[in-house]
Coordinates of C-alpha atoms in Angstrom, one line a residue:
X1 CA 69.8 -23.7 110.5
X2 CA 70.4 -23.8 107.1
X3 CA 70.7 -27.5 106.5
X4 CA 66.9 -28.0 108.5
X5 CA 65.5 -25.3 106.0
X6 CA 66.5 -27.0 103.2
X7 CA 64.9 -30.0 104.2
X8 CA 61.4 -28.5 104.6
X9 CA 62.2 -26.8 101.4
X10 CA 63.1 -30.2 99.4
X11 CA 59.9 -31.7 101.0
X12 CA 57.5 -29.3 100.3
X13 CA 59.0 -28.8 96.7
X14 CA 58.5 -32.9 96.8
X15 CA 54.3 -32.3 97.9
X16 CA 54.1 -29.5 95.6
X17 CA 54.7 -31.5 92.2
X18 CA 53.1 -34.7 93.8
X19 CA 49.7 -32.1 93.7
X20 CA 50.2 -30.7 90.6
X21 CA 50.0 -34.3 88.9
X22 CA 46.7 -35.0 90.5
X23 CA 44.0 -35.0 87.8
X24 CA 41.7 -32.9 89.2
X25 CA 43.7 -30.0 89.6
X26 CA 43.1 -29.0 86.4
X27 CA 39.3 -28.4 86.9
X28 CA 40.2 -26.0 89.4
X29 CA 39.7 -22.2 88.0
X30 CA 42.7 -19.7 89.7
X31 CA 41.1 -17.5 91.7
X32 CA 44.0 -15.0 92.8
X33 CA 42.1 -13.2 95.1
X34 CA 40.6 -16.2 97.4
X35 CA 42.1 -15.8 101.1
X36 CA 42.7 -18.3 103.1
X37 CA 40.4 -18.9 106.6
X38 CA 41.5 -18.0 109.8
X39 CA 42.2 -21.8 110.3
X40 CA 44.4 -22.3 107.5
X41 CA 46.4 -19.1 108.9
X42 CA 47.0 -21.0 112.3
X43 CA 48.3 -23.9 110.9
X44 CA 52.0 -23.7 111.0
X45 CA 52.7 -25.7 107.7
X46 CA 50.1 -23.8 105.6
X47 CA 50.9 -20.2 107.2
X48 CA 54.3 -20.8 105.9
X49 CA 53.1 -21.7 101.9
X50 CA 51.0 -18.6 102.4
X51 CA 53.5 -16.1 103.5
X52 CA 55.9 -17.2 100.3
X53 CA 53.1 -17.3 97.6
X54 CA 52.3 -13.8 98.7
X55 CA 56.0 -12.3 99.0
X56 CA 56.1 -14.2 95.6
X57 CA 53.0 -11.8 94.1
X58 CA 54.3 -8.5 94.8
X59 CA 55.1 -6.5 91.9
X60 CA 58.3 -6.4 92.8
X61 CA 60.8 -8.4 95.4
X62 CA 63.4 -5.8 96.7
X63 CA 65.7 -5.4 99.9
X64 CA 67.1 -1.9 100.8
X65 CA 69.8 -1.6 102.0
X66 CA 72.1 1.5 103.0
X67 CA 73.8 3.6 100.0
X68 CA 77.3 2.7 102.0
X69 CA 76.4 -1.1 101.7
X70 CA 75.4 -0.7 97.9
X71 CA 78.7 1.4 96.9
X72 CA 80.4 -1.0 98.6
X73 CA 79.5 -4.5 96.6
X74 CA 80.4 -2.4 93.6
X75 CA 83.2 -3.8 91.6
X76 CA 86.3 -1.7 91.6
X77 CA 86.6 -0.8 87.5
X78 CA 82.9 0.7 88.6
X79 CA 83.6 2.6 91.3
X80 CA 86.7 3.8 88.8
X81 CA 84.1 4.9 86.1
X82 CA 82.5 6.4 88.6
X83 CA 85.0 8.3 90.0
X84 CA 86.1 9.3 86.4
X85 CA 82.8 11.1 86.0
X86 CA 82.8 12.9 89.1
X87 CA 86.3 13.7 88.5
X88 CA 85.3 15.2 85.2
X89 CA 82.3 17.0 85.9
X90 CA 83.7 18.5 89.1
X91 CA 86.5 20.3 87.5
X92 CA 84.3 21.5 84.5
X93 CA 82.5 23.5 87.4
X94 CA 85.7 24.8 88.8
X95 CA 86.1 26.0 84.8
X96 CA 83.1 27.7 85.0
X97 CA 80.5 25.2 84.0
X98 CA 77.0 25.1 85.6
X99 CA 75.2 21.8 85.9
X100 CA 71.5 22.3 84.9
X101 CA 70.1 18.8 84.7
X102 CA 70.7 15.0 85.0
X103 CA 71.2 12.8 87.9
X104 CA 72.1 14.9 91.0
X105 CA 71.5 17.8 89.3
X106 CA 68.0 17.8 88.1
X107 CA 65.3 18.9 90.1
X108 CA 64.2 15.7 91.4
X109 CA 67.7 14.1 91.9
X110 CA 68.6 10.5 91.2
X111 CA 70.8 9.7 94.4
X112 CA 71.9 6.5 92.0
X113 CA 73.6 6.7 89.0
X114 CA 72.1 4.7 86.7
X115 CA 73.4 4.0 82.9
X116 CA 72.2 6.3 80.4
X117 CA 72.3 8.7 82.8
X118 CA 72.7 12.1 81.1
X119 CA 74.5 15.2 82.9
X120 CA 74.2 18.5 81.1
X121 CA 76.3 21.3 81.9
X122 CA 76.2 24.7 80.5
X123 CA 78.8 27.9 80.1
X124 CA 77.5 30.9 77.9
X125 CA 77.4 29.3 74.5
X126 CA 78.5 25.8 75.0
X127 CA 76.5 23.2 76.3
X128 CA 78.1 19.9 77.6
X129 CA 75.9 16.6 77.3
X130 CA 78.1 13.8 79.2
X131 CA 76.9 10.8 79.4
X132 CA 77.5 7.7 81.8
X133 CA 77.5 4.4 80.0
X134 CA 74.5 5.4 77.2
X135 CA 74.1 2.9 74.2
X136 CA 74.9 4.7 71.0
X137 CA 72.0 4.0 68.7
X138 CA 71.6 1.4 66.0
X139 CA 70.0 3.2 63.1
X140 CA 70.1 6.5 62.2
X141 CA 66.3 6.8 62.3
X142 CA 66.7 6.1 66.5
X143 CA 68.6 9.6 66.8
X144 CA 68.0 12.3 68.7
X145 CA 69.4 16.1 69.6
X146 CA 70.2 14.1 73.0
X147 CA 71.2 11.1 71.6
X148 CA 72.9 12.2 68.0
X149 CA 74.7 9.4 67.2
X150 CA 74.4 5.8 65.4
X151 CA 77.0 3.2 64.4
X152 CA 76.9 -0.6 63.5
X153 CA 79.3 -1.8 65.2
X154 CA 79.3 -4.0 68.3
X155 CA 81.4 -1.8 70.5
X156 CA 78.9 1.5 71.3
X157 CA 79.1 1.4 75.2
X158 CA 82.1 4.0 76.1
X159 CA 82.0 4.0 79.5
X160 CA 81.6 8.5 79.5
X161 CA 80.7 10.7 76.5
X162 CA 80.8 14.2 75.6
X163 CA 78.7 15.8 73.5
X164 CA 80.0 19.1 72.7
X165 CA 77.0 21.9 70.7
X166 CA 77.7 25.5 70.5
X167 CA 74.5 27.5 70.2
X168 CA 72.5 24.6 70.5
X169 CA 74.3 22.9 67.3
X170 CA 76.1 19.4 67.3
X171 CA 79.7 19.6 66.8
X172 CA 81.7 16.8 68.6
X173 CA 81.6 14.0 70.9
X174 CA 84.4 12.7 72.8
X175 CA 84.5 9.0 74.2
X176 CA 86.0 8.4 77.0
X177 CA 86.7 5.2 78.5
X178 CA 88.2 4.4 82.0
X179 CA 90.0 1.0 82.0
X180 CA 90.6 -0.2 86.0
X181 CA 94.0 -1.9 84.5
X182 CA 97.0 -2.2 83.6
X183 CA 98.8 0.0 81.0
X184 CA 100.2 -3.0 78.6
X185 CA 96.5 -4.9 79.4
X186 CA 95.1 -2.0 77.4
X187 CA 97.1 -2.0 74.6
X188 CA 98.6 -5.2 74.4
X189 CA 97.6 -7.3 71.2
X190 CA 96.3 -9.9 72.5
X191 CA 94.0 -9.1 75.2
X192 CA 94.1 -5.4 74.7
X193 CA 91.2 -3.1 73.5
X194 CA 92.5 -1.3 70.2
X195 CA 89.5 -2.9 68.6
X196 CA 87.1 -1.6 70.8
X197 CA 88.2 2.1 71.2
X198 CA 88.7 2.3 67.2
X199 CA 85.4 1.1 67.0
X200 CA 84.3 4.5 68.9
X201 CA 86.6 6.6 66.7
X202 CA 85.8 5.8 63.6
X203 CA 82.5 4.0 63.1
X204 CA 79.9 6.6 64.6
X205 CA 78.2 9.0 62.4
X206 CA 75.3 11.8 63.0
X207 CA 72.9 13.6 61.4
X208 CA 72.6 16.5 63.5
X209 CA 76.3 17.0 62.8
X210 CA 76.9 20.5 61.7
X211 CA 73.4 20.6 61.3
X212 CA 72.3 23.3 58.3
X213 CA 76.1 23.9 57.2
X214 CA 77.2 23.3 53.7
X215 CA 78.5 20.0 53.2
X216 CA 81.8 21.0 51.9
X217 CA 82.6 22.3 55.6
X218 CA 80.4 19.2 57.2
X219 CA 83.5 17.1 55.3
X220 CA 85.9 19.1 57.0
X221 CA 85.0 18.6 60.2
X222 CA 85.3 14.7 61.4
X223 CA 82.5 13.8 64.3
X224 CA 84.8 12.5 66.6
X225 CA 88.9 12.4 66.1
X226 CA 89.9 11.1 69.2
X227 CA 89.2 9.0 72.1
X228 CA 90.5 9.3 75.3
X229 CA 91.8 6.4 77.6
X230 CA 91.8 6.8 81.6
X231 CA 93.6 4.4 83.7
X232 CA 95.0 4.2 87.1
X233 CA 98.2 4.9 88.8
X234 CA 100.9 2.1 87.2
X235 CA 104.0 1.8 89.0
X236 CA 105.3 -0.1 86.4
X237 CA 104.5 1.5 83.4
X238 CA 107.2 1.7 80.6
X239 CA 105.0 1.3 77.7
X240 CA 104.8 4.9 75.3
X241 CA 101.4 5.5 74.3
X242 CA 102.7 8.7 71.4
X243 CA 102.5 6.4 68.4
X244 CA 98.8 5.5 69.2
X245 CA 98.3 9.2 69.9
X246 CA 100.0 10.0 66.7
X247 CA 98.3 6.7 64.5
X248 CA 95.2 6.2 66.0
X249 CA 94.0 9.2 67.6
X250 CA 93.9 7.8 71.0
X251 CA 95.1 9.4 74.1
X252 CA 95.8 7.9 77.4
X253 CA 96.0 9.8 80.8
X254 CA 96.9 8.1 83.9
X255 CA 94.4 9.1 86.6
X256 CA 93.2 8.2 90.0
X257 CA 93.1 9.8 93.6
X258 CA 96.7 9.3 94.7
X259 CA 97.2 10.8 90.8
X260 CA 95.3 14.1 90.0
X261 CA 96.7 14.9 85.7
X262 CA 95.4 18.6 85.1
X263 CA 96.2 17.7 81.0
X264 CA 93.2 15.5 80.9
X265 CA 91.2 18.8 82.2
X266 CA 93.1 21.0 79.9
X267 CA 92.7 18.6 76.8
X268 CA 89.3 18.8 77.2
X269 CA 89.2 22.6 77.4
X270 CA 90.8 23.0 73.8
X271 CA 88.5 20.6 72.4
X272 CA 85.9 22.7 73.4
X273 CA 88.0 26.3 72.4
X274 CA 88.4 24.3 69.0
X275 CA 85.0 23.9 68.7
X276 CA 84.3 27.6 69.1
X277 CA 85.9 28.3 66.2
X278 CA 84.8 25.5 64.1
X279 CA 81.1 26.9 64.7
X280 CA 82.4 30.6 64.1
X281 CA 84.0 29.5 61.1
X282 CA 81.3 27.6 59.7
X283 CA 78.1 29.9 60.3
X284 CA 79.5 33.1 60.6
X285 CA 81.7 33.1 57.6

C-alpha cells in the first residue's frame, strides 16, 4: 500500500545520503555503463535501486495513454479554443477553402495539436495562415513570411490568428481569442481583458506588410483593425458590446455547440473580400 511504499522510500532516501557523505565516494570515477552481476540482480533490495536508476536514465520518462484519456484531463477554456479552431477551419472548407498543410492536414499528420501549430488553407488567390496559440515575435529581425509579425508588448499569445496574403503578399491578421467565460468577466474593469486584446490591436507591426507598395498606401492600410472575441452561450447576458465595437475595434460573438453564429463566419468572409480589393487597389492601380 501506499503508506508501506513510502516507508521503503524514506529509508532508502535515509541510506542514500548516509553514502554519499562517506569519504571515499569521491575517489570513485562514474562509470555509466558498469552492470550489475547476476547476484546483485537477485537480491530483492538492490534489484529494486537498479530498476529506478535505469527508468531514471532514459532519455525520456513518458506514459501513453489513450487520445480519449488525454482530451479528457484537458481543461474546459482548452477544449473551447479548440473547438473554436475547428469550428473556424471547418466552415472555411464549406466556403470553399482547401487545407494544404499543418497539423491534420499535412502529409505526415500531427494527431495532437500542439501550440504554434500552423494550419494553411488556400482558395484561388487567397491563402489563409491560422494559427493556434503561436508567440508573435519580439523583434522585427525574428520575422518571417510565416511568422510576419513583432510587437513589445507582453500580451502576444491570441489564442487563433489569421493571417490573410493575396498572391502571396501580407495584408492582415486577425486575432482571435476565445474566452471560456462570462460576458461581464470579459469586459468588466476590473478583472476583464481590455488590456490584453488592445494590446493585439494596436501594438503589432510587420515588415512584410504590403510588401513592395508605396508607403503612402502602406499608411492607409492599418495591419490589423480589429480583434475578435469568442465566448460561450450566456444566459445571462445583458451587457452591449456596440460601443467597444464602435471605440475599440473589438467584436464579440457568442459561440459554442448548443450556439452555432453564421456572422462570425460571414465577418470573416468580408475581411477577406476587403482584402481583395485592398491588393487590387494597391498593385494594380
Amino acid at each position: 500500500n501506499i503508506s508501506s511504499t513510502s516507508q521503503k522510500v524514506s529509508s532508502i532516501k535515509k541510506n542514500i545520503i548516509n553514502l554519499l557523505e562517506e569519504e571515499w565516494l569521491y575517489y570513485i570515477k562514474e562509470n555509466l555503463s558498469t552492470k550489475p552481476s547476476k547476484g546483485a540482480l537477485m537480491n530483492h533490495n538492490y534489484n529494486i535501486i537498479y530498476k529506478w536508476v535505469r527508468e531514471f536514465r532514459k532519455t525520456e520518462l513518458s506514459v501513453v495513454f489513450s487520445k480519449i484519456i488525454q482530451n479528457s484531463w484537458k481543461r474546459t477554456d482548452e477544449l473551447y479554443e479548440i473547438w473554436c479552431l475547428i469550428y473556424l477551419i471547418t466552415s472555411l472548407i464549406e466556403k470553399g477553402y482547401s487545407p494544404i498543410n499543418g497539423w491534420i492536414y499535412s502529409e505526415e499528420p500531427e494527431l495532437e495539436l500542439y501550440e504554434g501549430t500552423i494550419i494553411k488553407l488556400k482558395k484561388d488567390k487567397i491563402t489563409l495562415n491560422i494559427h493556434y496559440n503561436s508567440i508573435i515575435k519580439a523583434k522585427s529581425n525574428e520575422t518571417s513570411i510565416e511568422h510576419p509579425l513583432y510587437t513589445k508588448a507582453s500580451n502576444n499569445k491570441p489564442d487563433i490568428r489569421i493571417d490573410i496574403f493575396v498572391c502571396e503578399i501580407y495584408l492582415k491578421s486577425i486575432p482571435i481569442d476565445a474566452k471560456y467565460r462570462r460576458l461581464k468577466n470579459i469586459t468588466g474593469k476590473k478583472i476583464g481583458s481590455l488590456e490584453q486584446l488592445l494590446a493585439y490591436k494596436d501594438r503589432p507591426n510587420s515588415k512584410f506588410h504590403l510588401q513592395g507598395a508605396k508607403s503612402y498606401k502602406r499608411k492607409n492600410h492599418r495591419i490589423i483593425n480589429k480583434v475578435i472575441v469568442l465566448f460561450p452561450r450566456d444566459e445571462k447576458n445583458s451587457k452591449t458590446t456596440s460601443n467597444l465595437k464602435e471605440e475599440f475595434g473589438i467584436e464579440f460573438y457568442e459561440l459554442s455547440p448548443d450556439l452555432i453564429n453564421s456572422s462570425f463566419i460571414e465577418m470573416i468572409e468580408n475581411e477577406i473580400n476587403e482584402m481583395i480589393e485592398v491588393y487590387e487597389d494597391t498593385y494594380n492601380r
